[in-house]
């Protein structure tokens, strides 16, 4: 559930490219070919009520003719959308040509607002050990405040604490 773990992802779906939004092209191998990694990031639903959950899906597809190795995926969490299930950091030892890994985790909307999710970063090595990085486009989610929600207690407490400090400050002038 935390953002700090690097589990190996066992899920593999072959031949499903998804909806490409960004790709990596690597520096190329000795034979002139280069990895072709396609990464997509989706959130569902895209509009939720505060306190509800949304599922984030990151798909990594090797569209190239050669495998890629030592794949690291980092999807940085927003404080307003903490991870409540799964992990947002992954490692994949190797990704064969036409192979796909689908990574999912769930976030909970803590505060109302419109949030652009942080970009996912994917780092990988070609067969010669040259490393490359890719960044898919970011997804956006709208979090709507409940019509029946109580006033924000934090703000009420902050106002009370500020007022008490003000009163204490006045007492010191007496």
XYZ file of N, CA and C in Angstrom, residues 17 28 33 44 132 144 164 171:
24
model
N -1.300 -3.681 -26.989
C -0.568 -2.427 -26.906
C -1.293 -1.328 -26.150
N 19.623 2.770 -28.865
C 19.923 1.823 -29.935
C 20.935 0.784 -29.506
N 19.042 -1.582 -33.967
C 17.651 -1.560 -33.516
C 17.579 -0.892 -32.150
N -9.682 5.682 -13.455
C -11.110 5.419 -13.595
C -11.741 5.280 -12.215
N 17.464 3.983 -20.881
C 16.613 5.048 -21.408
C 15.479 5.288 -20.428
N -14.915 15.963 -6.315
C -16.010 16.869 -5.973
C -16.342 16.728 -4.492
N -6.036 31.724 19.769
C -5.474 31.517 21.106
C -4.050 32.083 21.183
N -1.673 39.004 26.147
C -1.409 38.874 27.585
C 0.036 39.241 27.907
